[in-house]
Amino acid sequence: MNEPQNLAPLKAGAVIGILGGGQLGRMLSVAASRLGYRSHIYEPGAAPAGDVAHRVTNAPYEDQAALRAFAESVDVVTYEFENVPTHALDLIESLRPIRPNRRTLAVSQDRLTEKDFLTGIGLTTAPYRNVETESDLAGAIAGIGAPAILKTRRLGYDGKGQVRITDAASAEWTGAPSVLEGFVDFSAEISVIVARGADGQVAAYDPGLNVHQQGILRTTTVPCGLSGALLTDAVLLAAKIVNALDYIGVMGVELFVTPAGLVVNEIAPRVHNSGHWTQAGCVVDQFEQHIRAVAGLPLGDGQRYADVEMQNLIGDDIDRFPELLAQPRTQIHLYGKGDARPGRKMGHVNRVL
Ligand code: AMP
């Protein structure tokens, strides 16, 4: 790792490189510019972030010359997307620091490595088994029991690459190395958005209650309605994760609430959809917090001062735009995406309750 942990704070006008040009990169760019920085987006596909960034490189991750030119034009590199290919990260890291660090990416790019890490630091996950090939599946189901969920180890998101298994006889195969997870009988899903600065300071936002539909986050509500003891547990375990990884930046930690306590579903080493409420509920939102961390600035005040419900605008929900404009206490964020395909995140609204 060539990253100096105590990199001097970036000066005004410094350039923050962001891998990925979706809505998260877009909102990170806005936050960077408010702090006097410039952003340079690297994105192989369509880049809604490009509208608000200083510069955009539109090139594949295989384009070594483009990657090199990108890295040489920035002061530090961060990402809104954790599945950047390793060879691209290697090249970038030979030239500039990457924050959050490579270890975190390696851990979170593979569900098996992630679960081994989480259980290794004493946290609880769903019971799991490695299912390298289809021939391992029957043995894994015998070990874990049914119902269970088979998830591809890599590249799954929003419920994609997942198969529910009710019994061994009818089990389908995902087609790729996977983990089998026991089905967690949870009463709620919550998440903690936690930040860790370059100086090791940790700050967590108030946990939010998440409701999913068809595997996609629909709403996040704060406060989440859980007891003080569980909230403390949630924040402490998130802090433990970022400390163990020597993490710099914002991370989303998704948790299941069960009668036996909190179970970690997954971690996302970046700003997170379930943290969008912070734009209306906190003086310093998750995007500014992330930029502060990767720029080596002190973390800001993330204390919640309002109750908020965040609702994603998915697909043709965007047609409600005129009606939403008239809603009181409502903040609208649209991502500037052209085509409102079903399941596509087009924007979100934050309603102060
Ligand atoms: P993931 O992509 O792993 O976040 O899973 C998407 C959604 O599927 C989660 O938000 C849960 O609602 C559900 N889910 C995932 N894993 C489990 C599990 N082991 N037990 C019960 N529900 C799960």
CSV table of C-alpha atoms and ligand atoms in Angstrom, one decimal:
chain,number,residue,atom,x,y,z
A,1,MET,CA,0.0,0.0,0.0
A,2,ASN,CA,1.6,3.3,-1.0
A,3,GLU,CA,-0.9,5.4,0.8
A,4,PRO,CA,0.4,7.8,3.3
A,5,GLN,CA,-2.2,7.7,6.1
A,6,ASN,CA,-1.6,11.3,7.1
A,7,LEU,CA,-1.7,12.8,3.6
A,8,ALA,CA,-1.8,16.6,4.1
A,9,PRO,CA,-5.3,18.0,3.6
A,10,LEU,CA,-6.0,18.8,0.0
A,11,LYS,CA,-5.9,22.5,-0.9
A,12,ALA,CA,-8.6,24.4,-2.7
A,13,GLY,CA,-8.6,23.6,-6.4
A,14,ALA,CA,-7.2,20.0,-5.8
A,15,VAL,CA,-8.8,17.4,-8.0
A,16,ILE,CA,-10.6,14.4,-6.7
A,17,GLY,CA,-10.8,11.5,-9.1
A,18,ILE,CA,-14.1,9.5,-8.8
A,19,LEU,CA,-14.4,6.0,-10.4
A,20,GLY,CA,-18.0,5.7,-11.6
A,21,GLY,CA,-20.2,8.3,-12.9
A,22,GLY,CA,-23.7,7.4,-11.6
A,23,GLN,CA,-25.8,9.4,-9.2
A,24,LEU,CA,-23.5,8.7,-6.3
A,25,GLY,CA,-20.6,10.2,-8.3
A,26,ARG,CA,-22.8,13.1,-9.2
A,27,MET,CA,-23.7,13.9,-5.6
A,28,LEU,CA,-20.1,13.5,-4.6
A,29,SER,CA,-19.0,15.9,-7.3
A,30,VAL,CA,-21.4,18.5,-6.0
A,31,ALA,CA,-20.1,18.1,-2.5
A,32,ALA,CA,-16.5,18.3,-3.7
A,33,SER,CA,-17.2,21.6,-5.5
A,34,ARG,CA,-18.8,23.1,-2.5
A,35,LEU,CA,-15.6,22.4,-0.6
A,36,GLY,CA,-13.6,24.2,-3.3
A,37,TYR,CA,-12.3,21.0,-5.1
A,38,ARG,CA,-12.7,19.8,-8.6
A,39,SER,CA,-13.8,16.3,-9.6
A,40,HIS,CA,-12.7,14.1,-12.5
A,41,ILE,CA,-15.1,11.3,-13.2
A,42,TYR,CA,-13.9,8.0,-14.9
A,43,GLU,CA,-16.8,6.1,-16.3
A,44,PRO,CA,-17.0,3.5,-19.1
A,45,GLY,CA,-20.8,4.1,-19.7
A,46,ALA,CA,-23.3,6.9,-19.5
A,47,ALA,CA,-22.3,9.4,-16.8
A,48,PRO,CA,-25.0,11.4,-15.1
A,49,ALA,CA,-22.1,12.7,-12.9
A,50,GLY,CA,-20.5,14.3,-15.9
A,51,ASP,CA,-23.1,17.1,-15.9
A,52,VAL,CA,-21.7,18.5,-12.7
A,53,ALA,CA,-18.0,17.4,-12.8
A,54,HIS,CA,-15.0,19.4,-13.8
A,55,ARG,CA,-13.9,16.7,-16.2
A,56,VAL,CA,-15.0,13.3,-17.4
A,57,THR,CA,-13.1,10.5,-18.9
A,58,ASN,CA,-15.4,8.2,-20.8
A,59,ALA,CA,-13.3,5.0,-21.4
A,60,PRO,CA,-13.3,1.3,-20.5
A,61,TYR,CA,-11.4,0.0,-17.5
A,62,GLU,CA,-9.1,-1.8,-20.0
A,63,ASP,CA,-7.8,1.4,-21.5
A,64,GLN,CA,-4.5,1.7,-19.8
A,65,ALA,CA,-3.6,5.1,-21.4
A,66,ALA,CA,-6.9,6.6,-20.3
A,67,LEU,CA,-6.5,5.2,-16.7
A,68,ARG,CA,-2.9,6.6,-16.5
A,69,ALA,CA,-3.9,10.1,-17.8
A,70,PHE,CA,-6.9,10.1,-15.3
A,71,ALA,CA,-4.7,9.2,-12.4
A,72,GLU,CA,-2.0,11.7,-13.3
A,73,SER,CA,-4.6,14.5,-13.5
A,74,VAL,CA,-5.9,14.0,-9.9
A,75,ASP,CA,-4.6,14.2,-6.3
A,76,VAL,CA,-6.6,11.3,-4.8
A,77,VAL,CA,-8.9,8.7,-6.1
A,78,THR,CA,-12.2,7.5,-4.6
A,79,TYR,CA,-15.1,5.5,-6.1
A,80,GLU,CA,-18.8,5.3,-6.1
A,81,PHE,CA,-18.8,1.7,-7.4
A,82,GLU,CA,-16.9,-1.1,-5.7
A,83,ASN,CA,-16.6,-3.5,-8.6
A,84,VAL,CA,-13.8,-1.7,-10.5
A,85,PRO,CA,-11.5,-4.4,-12.0
A,86,THR,CA,-8.3,-5.2,-10.0
A,87,HIS,CA,-5.9,-4.5,-12.9
A,88,ALA,CA,-7.3,-0.9,-13.2
A,89,LEU,CA,-6.9,-0.3,-9.5
A,90,ASP,CA,-3.3,-1.6,-9.6
A,91,LEU,CA,-2.4,0.9,-12.3
A,92,ILE,CA,-4.1,3.8,-10.5
A,93,GLU,CA,-2.6,2.9,-7.2
A,94,SER,CA,0.9,3.0,-8.7
A,95,LEU,CA,0.3,6.7,-9.3
A,96,ARG,CA,-2.1,8.1,-6.7
A,97,PRO,CA,-3.6,7.0,-3.3
A,98,ILE,CA,-7.0,5.3,-3.4
A,99,ARG,CA,-9.4,6.0,-0.6
A,100,PRO,CA,-11.1,3.9,0.8
A,101,ASN,CA,-8.2,1.5,0.6
A,102,ARG,CA,-7.6,-1.6,-1.6
A,103,ARG,CA,-8.0,-4.0,1.3
A,104,THR,CA,-11.6,-2.8,1.8
A,105,LEU,CA,-12.3,-3.3,-1.9
A,106,ALA,CA,-10.9,-6.8,-1.9
A,107,VAL,CA,-13.0,-7.6,1.1
A,108,SER,CA,-16.2,-6.2,-0.2
A,109,GLN,CA,-15.9,-7.4,-3.9
A,110,ASP,CA,-16.4,-11.0,-2.8
A,111,ARG,CA,-19.3,-12.0,-0.5
A,112,LEU,CA,-17.3,-14.9,0.9
A,113,THR,CA,-14.3,-12.8,1.8
A,114,GLU,CA,-16.6,-10.2,3.3
A,115,LYS,CA,-18.4,-12.7,5.5
A,116,ASP,CA,-15.0,-14.3,6.6
A,117,PHE,CA,-13.8,-10.8,7.5
A,118,LEU,CA,-17.0,-9.9,9.4
A,119,THR,CA,-17.1,-13.1,11.4
A,120,GLY,CA,-13.3,-12.9,11.9
A,121,ILE,CA,-13.8,-9.6,13.8
A,122,GLY,CA,-16.5,-11.2,16.0
A,123,LEU,CA,-19.6,-10.0,14.2
A,124,THR,CA,-22.6,-12.1,13.3
A,125,THR,CA,-23.7,-12.8,9.7
A,126,ALA,CA,-26.2,-15.2,8.3
A,127,PRO,CA,-24.8,-18.8,8.5
A,128,TYR,CA,-23.0,-19.3,5.2
A,129,ARG,CA,-21.1,-21.8,3.1
A,130,ASN,CA,-18.9,-21.4,0.1
A,131,VAL,CA,-20.4,-23.0,-3.0
A,132,GLU,CA,-17.6,-22.9,-5.5
A,133,THR,CA,-19.4,-25.1,-8.1
A,134,GLU,CA,-22.8,-26.6,-8.6
A,135,SER,CA,-21.5,-29.9,-7.2
A,136,ASP,CA,-21.0,-28.2,-3.8
A,137,LEU,CA,-24.6,-27.1,-3.6
A,138,ALA,CA,-26.4,-30.2,-2.2
A,139,GLY,CA,-23.8,-30.4,0.7
A,140,ALA,CA,-24.1,-26.7,1.5
A,141,ILE,CA,-27.9,-27.0,1.7
A,142,ALA,CA,-27.6,-30.1,3.9
A,143,GLY,CA,-25.3,-28.0,6.2
A,144,ILE,CA,-27.3,-24.7,6.3
A,145,GLY,CA,-30.8,-26.1,5.9
A,146,ALA,CA,-33.6,-24.5,4.0
A,147,PRO,CA,-34.9,-21.9,3.3
A,148,ALA,CA,-31.7,-20.3,2.2
A,149,ILE,CA,-30.4,-17.8,-0.4
A,150,LEU,CA,-27.7,-18.6,-2.9
A,151,LYS,CA,-25.9,-15.4,-3.9
A,152,THR,CA,-23.1,-15.0,-6.5
A,153,ARG,CA,-19.9,-14.1,-4.7
A,154,ARG,CA,-19.1,-11.2,-7.1
A,155,LEU,CA,-21.1,-8.5,-8.9
A,156,GLY,CA,-24.5,-8.9,-7.3
A,157,TYR,CA,-26.5,-5.8,-6.3
A,158,ASP,CA,-30.1,-4.9,-5.7
A,159,GLY,CA,-31.0,-8.5,-5.3
A,160,LYS,CA,-29.4,-9.5,-8.7
A,161,GLY,CA,-27.5,-12.8,-8.9
A,162,GLN,CA,-29.6,-14.3,-6.1
A,163,VAL,CA,-31.7,-17.4,-6.0
A,164,ARG,CA,-34.0,-18.4,-3.1
A,165,ILE,CA,-33.9,-22.0,-2.2
A,166,THR,CA,-36.8,-23.7,-0.5
A,167,ASP,CA,-35.6,-27.3,-0.8
A,168,ALA,CA,-32.7,-29.2,-2.1
A,169,ALA,CA,-34.7,-30.9,-4.8
A,170,SER,CA,-35.7,-27.7,-6.6
A,171,ALA,CA,-32.6,-25.7,-6.0
A,172,GLU,CA,-31.4,-23.7,-9.0
A,173,TRP,CA,-27.7,-22.8,-9.7
A,174,THR,CA,-26.6,-19.2,-10.1
A,175,GLY,CA,-24.0,-20.2,-12.8
A,176,ALA,CA,-21.0,-18.7,-10.9
A,177,PRO,CA,-19.1,-19.2,-7.6
A,178,SER,CA,-21.5,-18.4,-4.8
A,179,VAL,CA,-22.2,-18.4,-1.1
A,180,LEU,CA,-25.2,-20.1,0.4
A,181,GLU,CA,-26.7,-18.1,3.2
A,182,GLY,CA,-29.2,-19.3,5.8
A,183,PHE,CA,-32.5,-17.3,5.7
A,184,VAL,CA,-32.5,-14.7,8.4
A,185,ASP,CA,-35.9,-14.3,10.1
A,186,PHE,CA,-35.6,-10.5,10.6
A,187,SER,CA,-38.1,-8.0,12.0
A,188,ALA,CA,-36.5,-5.0,10.2
A,189,GLU,CA,-33.7,-4.0,8.0
A,190,ILE,CA,-31.6,-1.0,9.1
A,191,SER,CA,-28.4,0.5,7.9
A,192,VAL,CA,-25.6,2.6,9.5
A,193,ILE,CA,-23.8,5.2,7.4
A,194,VAL,CA,-20.4,5.5,9.1
A,195,ALA,CA,-17.5,7.7,8.3
A,196,ARG,CA,-13.8,7.5,9.3
A,197,GLY,CA,-11.4,10.3,8.7
A,198,ALA,CA,-7.8,10.1,7.7
A,199,ASP,CA,-6.9,10.9,11.3
A,200,GLY,CA,-8.9,7.9,12.5
A,201,GLN,CA,-11.9,9.9,13.8
A,202,VAL,CA,-15.1,7.9,13.5
A,203,ALA,CA,-18.7,9.3,13.2
A,204,ALA,CA,-21.8,7.4,12.5
A,205,TYR,CA,-25.2,8.8,11.3
A,206,ASP,CA,-28.3,7.8,13.1
A,207,PRO,CA,-29.4,4.3,11.8
A,208,GLY,CA,-32.2,4.3,9.2
A,209,LEU,CA,-35.0,1.9,8.7
A,210,ASN,CA,-35.0,0.4,5.1
A,211,VAL,CA,-37.9,-1.0,3.1
A,212,HIS,CA,-37.1,-2.9,-0.1
A,213,GLN,CA,-39.4,-3.8,-3.0
A,214,GLN,CA,-38.4,-6.4,-5.5
A,215,GLY,CA,-34.9,-6.3,-4.0
A,216,ILE,CA,-34.5,-2.5,-4.6
A,217,LEU,CA,-34.5,0.1,-1.7
A,218,ARG,CA,-37.8,1.9,-1.6
A,219,THR,CA,-37.6,4.0,1.5
A,220,THR,CA,-35.3,4.9,4.4
A,221,THR,CA,-36.8,6.5,7.5
A,222,VAL,CA,-35.1,8.1,10.5
A,223,PRO,CA,-35.4,7.6,13.3
A,224,CYS,CA,-35.7,3.9,12.7
A,225,GLY,CA,-37.8,3.2,15.8
A,226,LEU,CA,-35.4,0.7,17.5
A,227,SER,CA,-34.5,0.7,21.1
A,228,GLY,CA,-31.5,2.7,22.3
A,229,ALA,CA,-29.5,-0.4,23.1
A,230,LEU,CA,-29.8,-1.8,19.6
A,231,LEU,CA,-29.0,1.6,18.1
A,232,THR,CA,-25.8,1.7,20.2
A,233,ASP,CA,-24.9,-1.9,19.0
A,234,ALA,CA,-25.4,-0.8,15.4
A,235,VAL,CA,-23.2,2.2,15.7
A,236,LEU,CA,-20.5,0.3,17.6
A,237,LEU,CA,-20.3,-2.6,15.2
A,238,ALA,CA,-20.1,-0.2,12.2
A,239,ALA,CA,-17.2,1.6,14.0
A,240,LYS,CA,-15.5,-1.7,14.6
A,241,ILE,CA,-15.7,-2.5,10.9
A,242,VAL,CA,-14.1,0.7,9.7
A,243,ASN,CA,-11.4,0.6,12.3
A,244,ALA,CA,-10.5,-2.9,11.5
A,245,LEU,CA,-10.1,-2.0,7.8
A,246,ASP,CA,-8.2,1.3,8.6
A,247,TYR,CA,-10.9,2.8,6.4
A,248,ILE,CA,-11.0,6.4,5.1
A,249,GLY,CA,-14.4,7.6,3.8
A,250,VAL,CA,-18.1,6.8,4.2
A,251,MET,CA,-19.4,3.2,4.4
A,252,GLY,CA,-22.9,1.8,4.3
A,253,VAL,CA,-23.4,-1.1,6.7
A,254,GLU,CA,-26.7,-3.1,6.1
A,255,LEU,CA,-28.1,-4.9,9.1
A,256,PHE,CA,-30.9,-7.3,9.9
A,257,VAL,CA,-32.7,-6.9,13.2
A,258,THR,CA,-33.5,-10.2,14.9
A,259,PRO,CA,-34.6,-11.3,18.3
A,260,ALA,CA,-31.0,-12.5,18.9
A,261,GLY,CA,-29.5,-9.1,18.0
A,262,LEU,CA,-28.0,-7.5,14.9
A,263,VAL,CA,-26.9,-9.6,11.9
A,264,VAL,CA,-24.7,-8.0,9.3
A,265,ASN,CA,-26.0,-8.4,5.8
A,266,GLU,CA,-23.4,-6.6,3.8
A,267,ILE,CA,-21.1,-3.6,3.7
A,268,ALA,CA,-20.7,-1.1,0.9
A,269,PRO,CA,-17.4,0.8,0.9
A,270,ARG,CA,-18.9,4.1,-0.4
A,271,VAL,CA,-21.7,6.5,0.1
A,272,HIS,CA,-25.0,4.6,0.1
A,273,ASN,CA,-28.5,5.0,-1.1
A,274,SER,CA,-29.8,4.5,2.5
A,275,GLY,CA,-27.8,7.6,3.5
A,276,HIS,CA,-29.5,10.1,1.1
A,277,TRP,CA,-31.7,11.3,3.9
A,278,THR,CA,-28.7,13.0,5.5
A,279,GLN,CA,-29.1,15.7,2.8
A,280,ALA,CA,-32.2,16.9,4.6
A,281,GLY,CA,-31.5,15.7,8.1
A,282,CYS,CA,-28.0,16.8,8.9
A,283,VAL,CA,-25.8,19.8,8.5
A,284,VAL,CA,-23.1,17.8,6.9
A,285,ASP,CA,-24.5,15.0,4.7
A,286,GLN,CA,-22.8,11.7,3.7
A,287,PHE,CA,-21.4,13.1,0.4
A,288,GLU,CA,-19.6,16.0,2.1
A,289,GLN,CA,-18.5,13.7,4.9
A,290,HIS,CA,-16.9,11.3,2.3
A,291,ILE,CA,-15.2,14.1,0.4
A,292,ARG,CA,-13.9,15.5,3.7
A,293,ALA,CA,-12.5,12.1,4.7
A,294,VAL,CA,-10.8,11.4,1.4
A,295,ALA,CA,-9.4,14.9,1.2
A,296,GLY,CA,-7.9,14.6,4.6
A,297,LEU,CA,-10.1,17.2,6.2
A,298,PRO,CA,-11.7,16.7,9.7
A,299,LEU,CA,-15.1,15.1,9.6
A,300,GLY,CA,-18.1,17.4,9.9
A,301,ASP,CA,-21.2,17.5,12.1
A,302,GLY,CA,-23.4,14.6,11.1
A,303,GLN,CA,-25.8,14.8,14.0
A,304,ARG,CA,-29.4,14.4,12.9
A,305,TYR,CA,-31.6,17.5,13.5
A,306,ALA,CA,-34.8,16.3,11.7
A,307,ASP,CA,-36.9,13.2,11.2
A,308,VAL,CA,-36.8,12.3,7.5
A,309,GLU,CA,-38.2,9.8,5.0
A,310,MET,CA,-36.2,9.2,1.8
A,311,GLN,CA,-38.1,7.7,-1.1
A,312,ASN,CA,-36.4,6.5,-4.2
A,313,LEU,CA,-38.0,7.5,-7.6
A,314,ILE,CA,-37.7,4.3,-9.6
A,315,GLY,CA,-38.6,4.0,-13.3
A,316,ASP,CA,-41.8,5.9,-14.1
A,317,ASP,CA,-42.1,7.2,-10.5
A,318,ILE,CA,-40.4,10.1,-12.1
A,319,ASP,CA,-43.8,11.0,-13.7
A,320,ARG,CA,-44.8,12.2,-10.2
A,321,PHE,CA,-42.3,15.1,-10.5
A,322,PRO,CA,-44.9,17.9,-11.0
A,323,GLU,CA,-46.9,16.7,-8.0
A,324,LEU,CA,-43.8,16.3,-5.9
A,325,LEU,CA,-42.8,19.9,-6.6
A,326,ALA,CA,-45.9,21.0,-4.8
A,327,GLN,CA,-45.2,18.9,-1.6
A,328,PRO,CA,-44.3,20.9,1.5
A,329,ARG,CA,-41.0,20.0,3.4
A,330,THR,CA,-39.9,17.9,0.4
A,331,GLN,CA,-36.5,18.1,-1.3
A,332,ILE,CA,-36.2,16.6,-4.8
A,333,HIS,CA,-33.0,15.2,-6.3
A,334,LEU,CA,-33.1,14.0,-9.9
A,335,TYR,CA,-30.1,12.3,-11.5
A,336,GLY,CA,-30.5,13.6,-15.0
A,337,LYS,CA,-30.9,10.1,-16.5
A,338,GLY,CA,-32.7,10.1,-19.8
A,339,ASP,CA,-34.5,6.8,-20.0
A,340,ALA,CA,-36.9,5.8,-17.1
A,341,ARG,CA,-36.5,2.1,-17.5
A,342,PRO,CA,-38.3,-0.1,-14.9
A,343,GLY,CA,-36.1,-0.7,-11.9
A,344,ARG,CA,-33.8,2.2,-12.7
A,345,LYS,CA,-33.1,4.8,-10.0
A,346,MET,CA,-34.1,8.1,-11.5
A,347,GLY,CA,-34.0,10.3,-8.4
A,348,HIS,CA,-35.1,10.5,-4.8
A,349,VAL,CA,-37.1,12.7,-2.5
A,350,ASN,CA,-36.4,13.6,1.1
A,351,ARG,CA,-39.4,14.5,3.1
A,352,VAL,CA,-38.9,16.2,6.5
A,353,LEU,CA,-41.5,14.6,8.8
B,1,AMP,P1,-28.5,-8.2,-0.7
B,1,AMP,O1,-28.3,-8.0,-2.1
B,1,AMP,O2,-27.6,-9.2,-0.1
B,1,AMP,O3,-28.5,-6.9,0.1
B,1,AMP,O4,-30.0,-8.8,-0.5
B,1,AMP,C1,-31.1,-8.0,-1.0
B,1,AMP,C2,-32.3,-8.2,0.0
B,1,AMP,O5,-32.6,-9.6,0.1
B,1,AMP,C3,-32.0,-7.8,1.4
B,1,AMP,O6,-32.2,-6.4,1.6
B,1,AMP,C4,-33.0,-8.7,2.2
B,1,AMP,O7,-34.3,-8.1,2.2
B,1,AMP,C5,-33.0,-10.0,1.4
B,1,AMP,N1,-32.0,-10.9,2.0
B,1,AMP,C6,-30.7,-11.0,1.6
B,1,AMP,N2,-30.1,-11.9,2.3
B,1,AMP,C7,-31.0,-12.5,3.2
B,1,AMP,C8,-30.9,-13.5,4.2
B,1,AMP,N3,-29.8,-14.2,4.4
B,1,AMP,N4,-32.1,-13.8,4.9
B,1,AMP,C9,-33.2,-13.1,4.6
B,1,AMP,N5,-33.3,-12.1,3.7
B,1,AMP,C10,-32.2,-11.8,3.0
